[in-house]
Amino acid sequence: MSIERPKSTHWADITADKIIRERGPKDHYTCASGITPSGTVHIGNFREIISVELVARALAQKGEKVRFIYSWDEYDVFRKVPKNMPRQELLETYLRKPITLVPDVLGNESSYARKNERDLEVLLPLVGIEPEYIYQAERYRSSRYASGIRTALENRDVIRRELDAHRTSPLADDWWPASVFCTACDRDTTKVTGWDGEWGLSYECECGNRETVDLRHTHAVKLPWRIDWPMRWKEEGVDFEPAGKDHHSEGGSFDTAKLTGKEVYGHEPPVTFQYDFIRIKGGAGKISSSSGEVVSLGDVLEVYQPEVVRYLFAGTRPNSEFAISFDLDVLKVYEDYDKCERTYFTKPETEKAMKNWEKQARIYELSQVREVPGAMPYQIQIRHLCNLLQINSGDIEAVMEYLGDISEDQVAKFRNRAECAWFWVKNYAPEDFRFSLRDPATPLPAMGENERNAVQALGKLIEDTMGTMPEKEWSNLVYDLMVEKGIESADFFTLVYKALIGKEKGPRLISFLHTIGKEKAAALLK
Ligand SMILES: [Zn+2]
């Protein structure tokens, strides 16, 4: 009798079902995400992107066609010069202009916005995310949204009522649902002065410029965020878009966008959920991000393999806060992922076991960057890998040679894990986790005659017998030797660690000696 896999209870699958149910049958479903690239896109922002990708993937696996769009809102105004940026005075001259006009003072991209966009665009495919990017500056400047803007102007009073419902003081009488970047000075230091009821919008700017622009031929007019959002839902036919806590608060931009979308643009609000914040644990003052205190996807990928990054997000419900660790918990995260992988490749035999299996299996499937492997991948315990790397001073080739059982198709993933592990050891691992082998050409550290004798006897024992019997059995010989030399085990271990790594403590001694290997270990204790 074969046991059937139960229906998935994973949040991505549940959301996908909800989208199909609420939006009805469609040729394709549009899933959206987006951000203003006014600074480095941090790992908290990434949570939105990957949440959408997981839902889009779940929809596709149900046989639906999916369009996954990512909107770069780079026609937003440059409000504040980030503190960590160089050339502050130069950047200040760009305040109130669209971000897309701000120069890239860190590199050679066409703008500051483009730099932030590119930094993320090159990393996303590494974690299996390839959305269709929509560049809002280009959209606005080519007047693509002319009718959307006109619709807002026509519904000025409706929108005003919707926004006022959540404001402590009502919008001014001369408020218009549009903002203008002055065509003379590029700033939004403007005031709309009138609308001709069709395509003509008049404004005046603090710089003295006044003119009437035609919505169909101007790059100057933009909708304020709360109106821009529902206008674009309609434009792209958005079926699903999650949002952070800030937008999902009572009377927040999601609430008003829902209303405006429905009443002004005739678009049913997309299915949504709220995602929570990400905390960072460990790595204080060491995160090397070019953006200072902000942790980017790039920083996380230096420590975690792409599938482990996906696992962190796929394994947590979007509405619960969690921490991305750079401290010793990194090891635990890798161990959890490996365990999940072993579970996936161990088929359950009872219905009850199947239920538990399904949860882990679905998380594992969604954690894969692309296809799910057909057979159990090569596994190496992360702690063991860190030790091997330290014994070999970070030489990954030497570690692979030592292990000797990594097949051609397993090399790429192994190398990636080893690079992450070594980066973590060097940059974030706690001091007492780190070690390097003593140079065997230097003399043993100073110690008493009897102690030196005992250490050297261990060297001899290693040379003669280590590796010829199971570790546990061999450890008995080491204990016998300590008794024979009359040294307490705690004292003896300290001496041996000093001789091996110049520290008083280290990884569990017997297996550590085996990991170092007979030749090297014996040489260090002679
Ligand atoms: Zn101006």
PDB file of N, CA, C and O and ligand atoms in Angstrom, residues 182-187 189-190 203 205-209, ligand 1:
ATOM      1  N   CYS A 182       9.675  70.144 -11.580  1.00  0.00           N
ATOM      2  CA  CYS A 182       9.796  71.329 -12.426  1.00  0.00           C
ATOM      3  C   CYS A 182      10.693  71.045 -13.637  1.00  0.00           C
ATOM      4  O   CYS A 182      11.762  70.456 -13.493  1.00  0.00           O
ATOM      5  N   THR A 183      10.253  71.438 -14.807  1.00  0.00           N
ATOM      6  CA  THR A 183      11.057  71.144 -16.010  1.00  0.00           C
ATOM      7  C   THR A 183      12.267  72.070 -16.116  1.00  0.00           C
ATOM      8  O   THR A 183      13.165  71.826 -16.908  1.00  0.00           O
ATOM      9  N   ALA A 184      12.296  73.140 -15.316  1.00  0.00           N
ATOM     10  CA  ALA A 184      13.452  74.043 -15.352  1.00  0.00           C
ATOM     11  C   ALA A 184      14.531  73.603 -14.371  1.00  0.00           C
ATOM     12  O   ALA A 184      15.714  73.586 -14.705  1.00  0.00           O
ATOM     13  N   CYS A 185      14.136  73.187 -13.139  1.00  0.00           N
ATOM     14  CA  CYS A 185      15.145  72.875 -12.121  1.00  0.00           C
ATOM     15  C   CYS A 185      15.089  71.421 -11.649  1.00  0.00           C
ATOM     16  O   CYS A 185      15.875  71.020 -10.797  1.00  0.00           O
ATOM     17  N   ASP A 186      14.185  70.622 -12.162  1.00  0.00           N
ATOM     18  CA  ASP A 186      14.048  69.191 -11.843  1.00  0.00           C
ATOM     19  C   ASP A 186      13.545  68.897 -10.426  1.00  0.00           C
ATOM     20  O   ASP A 186      13.428  67.737 -10.037  1.00  0.00           O
ATOM     21  N   ARG A 187      13.303  69.947  -9.630  1.00  0.00           N
ATOM     22  CA  ARG A 187      12.884  69.699  -8.236  1.00  0.00           C
ATOM     23  C   ARG A 187      11.356  69.612  -8.131  1.00  0.00           C
ATOM     24  O   ARG A 187      10.637  70.101  -8.992  1.00  0.00           O
ATOM     25  N   THR A 189       9.776  71.157  -5.917  1.00  0.00           N
ATOM     26  CA  THR A 189       9.416  72.344  -5.120  1.00  0.00           C
ATOM     27  C   THR A 189       8.361  73.148  -5.894  1.00  0.00           C
ATOM     28  O   THR A 189       8.531  74.331  -6.148  1.00  0.00           O
ATOM     29  N   THR A 190       7.303  72.428  -6.251  1.00  0.00           N
ATOM     30  CA  THR A 190       6.289  73.018  -7.126  1.00  0.00           C
ATOM     31  C   THR A 190       4.915  72.983  -6.474  1.00  0.00           C
ATOM     32  O   THR A 190       4.714  72.278  -5.481  1.00  0.00           O
ATOM     33  N   TYR A 203       1.401  74.537 -13.215  1.00  0.00           N
ATOM     34  CA  TYR A 203       2.096  74.570 -11.921  1.00  0.00           C
ATOM     35  C   TYR A 203       3.031  75.764 -11.875  1.00  0.00           C
ATOM     36  O   TYR A 203       3.352  76.372 -12.904  1.00  0.00           O
ATOM     37  N   CYS A 205       6.816  76.917  -9.755  1.00  0.00           N
ATOM     38  CA  CYS A 205       7.917  76.350  -8.963  1.00  0.00           C
ATOM     39  C   CYS A 205       8.576  77.455  -8.150  1.00  0.00           C
ATOM     40  O   CYS A 205       8.563  78.629  -8.540  1.00  0.00           O
ATOM     41  N   GLU A 206       9.193  77.068  -7.048  1.00  0.00           N
ATOM     42  CA  GLU A 206       9.916  78.023  -6.200  1.00  0.00           C
ATOM     43  C   GLU A 206      11.022  78.734  -6.983  1.00  0.00           C
ATOM     44  O   GLU A 206      11.445  79.809  -6.629  1.00  0.00           O
ATOM     45  N   CYS A 207      11.501  78.082  -8.041  1.00  0.00           N
ATOM     46  CA  CYS A 207      12.572  78.681  -8.847  1.00  0.00           C
ATOM     47  C   CYS A 207      12.055  79.787  -9.758  1.00  0.00           C
ATOM     48  O   CYS A 207      12.823  80.453 -10.442  1.00  0.00           O
ATOM     49  N   GLY A 208      10.719  79.970  -9.796  1.00  0.00           N
ATOM     50  CA  GLY A 208      10.161  81.041 -10.621  1.00  0.00           C
ATOM     51  C   GLY A 208       9.491  80.527 -11.884  1.00  0.00           C
ATOM     52  O   GLY A 208       8.736  81.249 -12.538  1.00  0.00           O
ATOM     53  N   ASN A 209       9.774  79.275 -12.227  1.00  0.00           N
ATOM     54  CA  ASN A 209       9.189  78.713 -13.448  1.00  0.00           C
ATOM     55  C   ASN A 209       7.690  78.467 -13.264  1.00  0.00           C
ATOM     56  O   ASN A 209       7.261  77.953 -12.240  1.00  0.00           O
TER      57      ASN A 209
HETATM   58 ZN    ZN B   1      11.924  74.852 -10.680  1.00  0.00          ZN
END
